[in-house]
Structure formats: structure tokens, C-alpha cells
Amino acid sequence: DATNISRNGGQRMQYDILREFACRDHAEALRLNVYLSYDEERAETNLIYRERARSYQSALRELGYKVIEKRVKWFEDESGNRYGKANADLDMAVDVLLQSENLDRVLLVTGDGDFVQVVRALQNKGCRVEVLAFDNVSEELRREADMYVSGYLVPNLLPTRGDDYFAPEWGELGARVRGYCYHHDDNKSFGFMRFLVNLSPYLWKTDSRDSESPYRTAFFHDSSLPEGFNVMKLPSRNHIFEFTLAEPNGKQPVATDITLVHPA
């Protein structure tokens, strides 16, 4: 649901990385649907909008995605104010139910709680259902899915601050990564961040001491946290931070220049 995702933190999502994530355990993608809104009325008068929209759609098709275009419909309220709607929920729900035959796994990229019943229906058909989203994600949708993954945590799915061609690769010293605090010592004012380093099939192996775990950890001191952040909220998987991996303090690298990215 591209419209939902772009409005809720995923505007710069990299669709090539999304495909890699969906096929992370050597799975074969049988269908990759992207539901995009398109304002035909605006396109008639705005050449730049029309060319950018078509170029964006072409880029998605080159990556193997099927683009389902949802036309914006314009309405007027009682005061005469115009507003547009391009809701793809019904199309997306019908398509996923019809196309889910013989599928082992379905990845829904949306945070919309209207898909809870769709998740249940897919599970009843024998599909494993995973959900990926960024902000404003329905709690019920998160609970209902077999696995929920915050898009902020997937390596390179969203650019990090200051990301450029010469920046170190995600997970290397000096790189910016995103993770969450899984352990915090209130008395000693320090903790540890956990972050993904690769798109492994073993996402459930969160203990970085396991050789098959795709996760690594970074030490941090409370003084490196964003100014004004309440450390009593830690540890928390719901608070996602972006930070730089500095030289190790012992075995783990040190998380520095920490910023809070979710919740914003």
C-alpha cells in the first residue's frame, strides 16, 4: 500500500531492498504488487507531476513489481472544499486473497488496521503472514501477523542521515544504523542497542552470540541519548534509534550520535 507507507514514514523506501527482504530465505516472489494513487486531473495540467509519476512507475516495473494504479477521485464537502480520495484497501484485499493460492508466505506492506481480517483469512488458508510498516501501525495488525517488522530496522530499506556513496556499509564501523534498546542498566546509566546487519532467514535468532543470528549489539551510555529522552522508557522495542557505530568498547561497538526516529 504505497500511499499508506509514504504518508507514514516510508516515503524514501527502497523497493529493491524490499524485494530482497521478501525473498530473504531464497524464496521466489510470485507476485509483487504495488498500489499507487494517481491524480489524473492533476496530470492533465501539471507536466512535471505526470512525468515524475510515470518515471516512478517505470522504475518499479523494472524491479519486477506490478503497478496497480488507483485513480484519485475528487469530492466537495458542504462548504465547497474539494478533497481527493484514492483508497486501495479493497483492491489490495481482494487481490491478495485471490492470488494467495499455493503461497507459503505473504508480506503485507501496510500499517492499516483494516487488513486484520485479511490477515486472519490468509492464515486460515495456510499462509504465513508477515507485516512491514513504519509509523502509525495498527496494534491489532501487529499482533495478528505471524511476524511484524519495523521497516526502520531493515538494513538500507530507508536511507540514514547523511547517507551517501562514500559512507561505510550498514553495520560497519562509522556507519549509521537503526536499532532498539534491548537492555538498560538504570543504576549504571548504560545499555545496549540491537540492530540487524543482514537479511537472514533467521530473524527470530535475536541473540547476537548465536553464530547464525543476523543481529549485532552496540554499547551506549545514557549521555549519548537524545536530549530530554526519558530513560525510564528503556528497554523498549517500540523506540527505534539511529546511531553511528564507533570504535569498540570491549567486544561491542559503541553507539554514538543517537537520534530517535520512532516514535517521532
C-alpha positions as MATLAB code, in Angstrom:
seq = 'DATNISRNGGQRMQYDILREFACRDHAEALRLNVYLSYDEERAETNLIYRERARSYQSALRELGYKVIEKRVKWFEDESGNRYGKANADLDMAVDVLLQSENLDRVLLVTGDGDFVQVVRALQNKGCRVEVLAFDNVSEELRREADMYVSGYLVPNLLPTRGDDYFAPEWGELGARVRGYCYHHDDNKSFGFMRFLVNLSPYLWKTDSRDSESPYRTAFFHDSSLPEGFNVMKLPSRNHIFEFTLAEPNGKQPVATDITLVHPA';
ca = [
       0.000    0.000    0.000;
       2.359    2.687   -1.303;
       0.135    5.593   -0.326;
      -0.208    4.419    3.277;
       3.516    3.738    3.561;
       4.686    7.015    2.008;
       2.439    9.011    4.342;
       3.672    7.159    7.409;
       7.457    7.268    7.407;
       8.328    5.254    4.294;
       8.425    7.940    1.624;
      12.022    7.089    0.684;
      11.643    3.320    0.904;
      13.951    1.426   -1.464;
      11.891   -1.114   -3.390;
      14.899   -3.203   -4.434;
      15.742   -3.759   -0.762;
      12.089   -4.533   -0.049;
      12.190   -7.272   -2.665;
      15.394   -8.671   -1.158;
      13.722   -8.714    2.249;
      10.651  -10.511    0.909;
      12.865  -13.173   -0.707;
      15.472  -13.255    2.066;
      15.500  -17.062    2.541;
      15.856  -17.963   -1.150;
      12.106  -17.619   -1.640;
      10.681  -16.961   -5.091;
       8.466  -13.915   -5.495;
       5.408  -14.994   -7.465;
       3.676  -11.629   -7.314;
       4.898   -8.186   -6.265;
       2.004   -5.742   -6.214;
       2.349   -2.005   -5.594;
      -0.818    0.054   -5.159;
      -0.222    3.676   -6.161;
      -2.560    6.649   -6.238;
      -2.555    8.705   -9.436;
      -4.248   12.065   -9.844;
      -5.358   12.104  -13.481;
      -6.844   15.590  -13.156;
      -3.557   16.984  -11.860;
      -1.608   15.140  -14.536;
      -3.581   16.903  -17.272;
      -2.316   20.320  -16.166;
       0.973   19.514  -14.421;
       3.558   18.089  -16.799;
       6.193   17.649  -14.074;
       3.819   15.612  -11.908;
       2.819   13.420  -14.868;
       6.405   12.725  -15.939;
       7.609   12.005  -12.408;
       4.690    9.676  -11.719;
       5.249    7.730  -14.938;
       9.000    7.564  -14.365;
       8.439    6.262  -10.831;
       6.058    3.600  -12.090;
       8.521    2.544  -14.787;
      11.297    2.181  -12.209;
       9.077   -0.082  -10.105;
       8.229   -2.244  -13.111;
      11.936   -2.633  -13.888;
      12.339   -4.116  -10.397;
       9.641   -6.679  -11.162;
       6.689   -5.016   -9.464;
       3.192   -4.965  -10.911;
       1.869   -1.417  -10.532;
      -1.829   -1.149   -9.729;
      -2.893    2.419  -10.326;
      -5.666    3.806   -8.143;
      -7.153    6.969   -9.625;
      -7.822    9.866   -7.272;
     -11.499   10.807   -7.125;
     -12.392   14.368   -6.172;
     -15.336   15.368   -4.000;
     -16.757   18.511   -2.421;
     -17.896   18.901    1.170;
     -20.830   21.029    2.316;
     -18.617   24.119    2.402;
     -17.495   23.639   -1.168;
     -13.990   22.480   -0.268;
     -12.574   19.856   -2.624;
     -10.822   16.744   -1.355;
      -9.422   13.701   -3.089;
      -9.633   10.001   -2.272;
      -7.764    7.038   -3.721;
      -8.343    4.171   -1.327;
      -6.722    0.936   -2.497;
      -7.707   -1.163    0.529;
     -10.469   -3.125   -1.193;
      -8.426   -3.802   -4.330;
      -5.464   -4.930   -2.268;
      -7.577   -7.184   -0.032;
      -9.354   -8.862   -2.951;
      -6.120   -9.359   -4.901;
      -4.197  -10.899   -2.024;
      -6.998  -13.341   -1.228;
      -7.425  -14.388   -4.862;
      -3.691  -14.641   -5.555;
      -2.692  -16.426   -2.343;
      -3.386  -19.950   -3.617;
      -0.295  -22.162   -3.306;
       1.663  -19.444   -1.494;
       3.651  -20.216    1.637;
       4.154  -16.632    2.729;
       2.508  -13.277    2.141;
       4.201   -9.982    3.016;
       1.817   -7.068    3.531;
       3.498   -3.666    3.471;
       0.961   -1.507    5.261;
       0.101   -0.293    8.730;
      -3.645   -0.092    8.080;
      -5.753   -1.881   10.673;
      -8.407   -2.616    8.042;
      -6.254   -5.576    6.968;
      -6.649   -7.516   10.224;
      -9.448   -9.661    8.801;
      -7.419  -10.204    5.628;
      -4.518  -11.483    7.724;
      -6.810  -13.933    9.507;
      -8.305  -15.147    6.242;
      -4.840  -15.758    4.767;
      -3.727  -17.625    7.873;
      -6.834  -19.805    7.700;
      -5.792  -20.705    4.154;
      -2.427  -21.883    5.467;
      -0.311  -18.836    4.614;
       2.281  -17.330    6.913;
       1.571  -13.602    7.001;
       4.252  -11.015    7.665;
       3.655   -7.285    8.008;
       6.171   -4.491    7.425;
       5.459   -0.818    8.082;
       6.965    2.304    9.635;
       4.750    4.762   11.561;
       1.121    4.775   12.740;
       0.861    0.996   12.610;
      -2.302   -0.642   13.913;
      -1.538   -2.512   17.148;
      -4.121   -5.153   16.255;
      -2.472   -5.694   12.872;
       0.913   -6.120   14.545;
      -0.470   -8.690   16.962;
      -2.388  -10.629   14.320;
       0.545  -11.055   11.918;
       2.821  -14.073   12.245;
       5.693  -11.598   12.228;
       5.774   -7.818   12.299;
       8.940   -5.993   11.255;
       9.516   -2.274   11.523;
      10.835   -1.046    8.204;
      13.215    1.226   10.101;
      15.180   -1.841   11.228;
      15.703   -3.432    7.804;
      19.220   -2.578    6.593;
      19.188    0.058    3.833;
      15.411   -0.047    3.344;
      15.375    3.649    4.245;
      18.392    5.925    3.801;
      20.058    7.001    7.031;
      21.031   10.568    7.868;
      23.935   11.718    5.753;
      23.823    8.556    3.648;
      25.996    8.892    0.544;
      28.100    6.816   -1.837;
      31.240    7.075    0.302;
      29.585    6.235    3.635;
      30.568    2.939    5.311;
      28.248    0.000    4.660;
      25.439   -0.616    7.139;
      26.881   -2.495   10.117;
      30.493   -1.395    9.605;
      32.331    0.928   11.975;
      31.486    4.521   11.150;
      28.150    3.616    9.575;
      24.750    4.937   10.605;
      22.322    2.155   11.536;
      18.958    1.859   13.276;
      18.090   -0.373   16.200;
      16.387   -0.572   19.575;
      17.487   -0.845   23.195;
      17.040   -4.408   24.468;
      18.863   -3.978   27.796;
      19.337   -0.986   30.082;
      21.000   -0.652   33.479;
      19.260    2.178   35.315;
      21.818    2.208   38.128;
      24.895    2.411   35.904;
      23.297    4.559   33.181;
      24.201    2.445   30.182;
      22.548   -0.008   27.835;
      22.826   -1.993   24.626;
      21.275   -1.477   21.209;
      20.353   -4.380   18.939;
      20.448   -3.916   15.165;
      20.160   -6.069   12.038;
      23.188   -6.454    9.800;
      21.829   -8.700    7.031;
      18.603  -10.116    5.601;
      18.931  -13.568    7.095;
      16.186  -16.232    7.223;
      16.917  -16.421   10.960;
      15.310  -13.173   12.056;
      13.980  -14.967   15.124;
      17.534  -15.591   16.388;
      17.915  -12.270   18.177;
      20.792  -13.346   20.454;
      23.886  -11.945   18.760;
      26.022  -14.597   20.470;
      24.449  -17.176   18.151;
      26.656  -17.539   15.071;
      23.539  -17.719   12.859;
      22.000  -14.564   14.307;
      21.692  -11.640   11.863;
      21.794   -9.211   14.794;
      24.665   -7.347   16.412;
      24.788   -5.184   19.528;
      26.263   -1.800   20.411;
      27.013   -0.349   23.840;
      25.770    3.128   24.712;
      25.912    5.478   27.664;
      22.831    7.448   28.655;
      24.697   10.686   27.946;
      24.616    9.778   24.230;
      20.828    9.551   24.119;
      18.796   12.432   22.645;
      18.458   15.388   24.987;
      15.332   15.124   27.094;
      14.683   11.448   26.344;
      13.183    9.629   29.340;
      15.453    6.643   30.051;
      12.710    5.095   32.175;
      11.137    4.037   28.866;
      14.072    1.690   28.244;
      14.450   -1.087   27.345;
      11.882   -0.839   24.571;
      11.352   -2.420   21.174;
       8.914    0.346   20.295;
      11.521    3.114   20.421;
      13.800    2.956   17.399;
      17.036    4.918   17.311;
      19.508    5.824   14.598;
      23.152    5.959   15.632;
      26.750    5.822   14.473;
      28.870    2.748   15.190;
      32.085    3.968   16.829;
      35.233    2.104   17.897;
      34.508   -0.875   20.167;
      34.384   -0.648   23.924;
      35.422   -4.207   24.609;
      33.650   -6.574   22.216;
      30.774   -4.367   21.086;
      30.986   -1.177   19.054;
      29.752    1.984   20.755;
      26.554    3.720   19.650;
      27.155    7.476   19.387;
      25.264   10.469   17.985;
      21.969    8.771   18.829;
      18.702   10.165   17.486;
      15.148    8.931   17.993;
      13.412    8.086   14.710;
      10.303    6.307   16.019;
       8.079    7.423   17.511;
       8.929   10.819   16.053;
];
